[in-house]
XYZ file of C-alpha atoms in Angstrom:
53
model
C 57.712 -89.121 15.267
C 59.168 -85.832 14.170
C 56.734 -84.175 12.416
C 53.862 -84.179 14.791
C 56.241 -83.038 16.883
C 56.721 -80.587 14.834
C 53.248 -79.578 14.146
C 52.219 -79.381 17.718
C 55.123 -76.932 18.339
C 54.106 -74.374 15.816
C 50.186 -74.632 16.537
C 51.102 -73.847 20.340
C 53.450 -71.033 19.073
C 50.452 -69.686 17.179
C 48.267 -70.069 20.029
C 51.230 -68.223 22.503
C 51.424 -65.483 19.804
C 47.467 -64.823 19.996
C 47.734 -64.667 23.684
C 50.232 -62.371 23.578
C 48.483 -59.904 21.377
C 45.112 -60.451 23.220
C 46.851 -58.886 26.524
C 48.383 -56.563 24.377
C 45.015 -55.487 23.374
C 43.342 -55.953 26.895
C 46.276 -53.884 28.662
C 45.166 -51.223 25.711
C 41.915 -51.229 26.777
C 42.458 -50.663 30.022
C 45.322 -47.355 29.521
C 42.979 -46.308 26.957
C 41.407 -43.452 29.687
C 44.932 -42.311 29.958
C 46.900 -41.962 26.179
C 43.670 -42.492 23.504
C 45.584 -42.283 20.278
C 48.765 -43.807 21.438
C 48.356 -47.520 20.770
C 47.249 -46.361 17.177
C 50.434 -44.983 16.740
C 52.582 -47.970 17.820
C 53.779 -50.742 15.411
C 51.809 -54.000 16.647
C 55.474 -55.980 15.500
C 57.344 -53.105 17.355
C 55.415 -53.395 20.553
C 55.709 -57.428 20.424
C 59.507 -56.920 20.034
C 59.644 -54.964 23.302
C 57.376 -57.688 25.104
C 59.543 -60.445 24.109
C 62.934 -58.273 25.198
């Protein structure tokens, strides 16, 4: 009973995780007219950190 328990738990982690770095990218997008290069410059694990915090 575990384990698929298991299993199901870590696929929707992975699926939370692309989400998160999906509106990451969107929110990029969308600031892009304002900072160009500054997203470049930003760690992607950095700048999940913060949206966690």
């Amino acid at each position: 009973m575990i384990s698929p328990l298991i299993a199901l738990r870590s696929s929707l982690n992975t699926t939370i995780d692309d989400l998160i770095v999906q509106l990451m990218e969107a929110h990029c997008i969308v600031r892009k007219s304002h900072s160009l290069n500054q997203f470049n410059k930003v760690n992607p694990t950095e700048l999940y950190t913060k949206f966690i915090k």
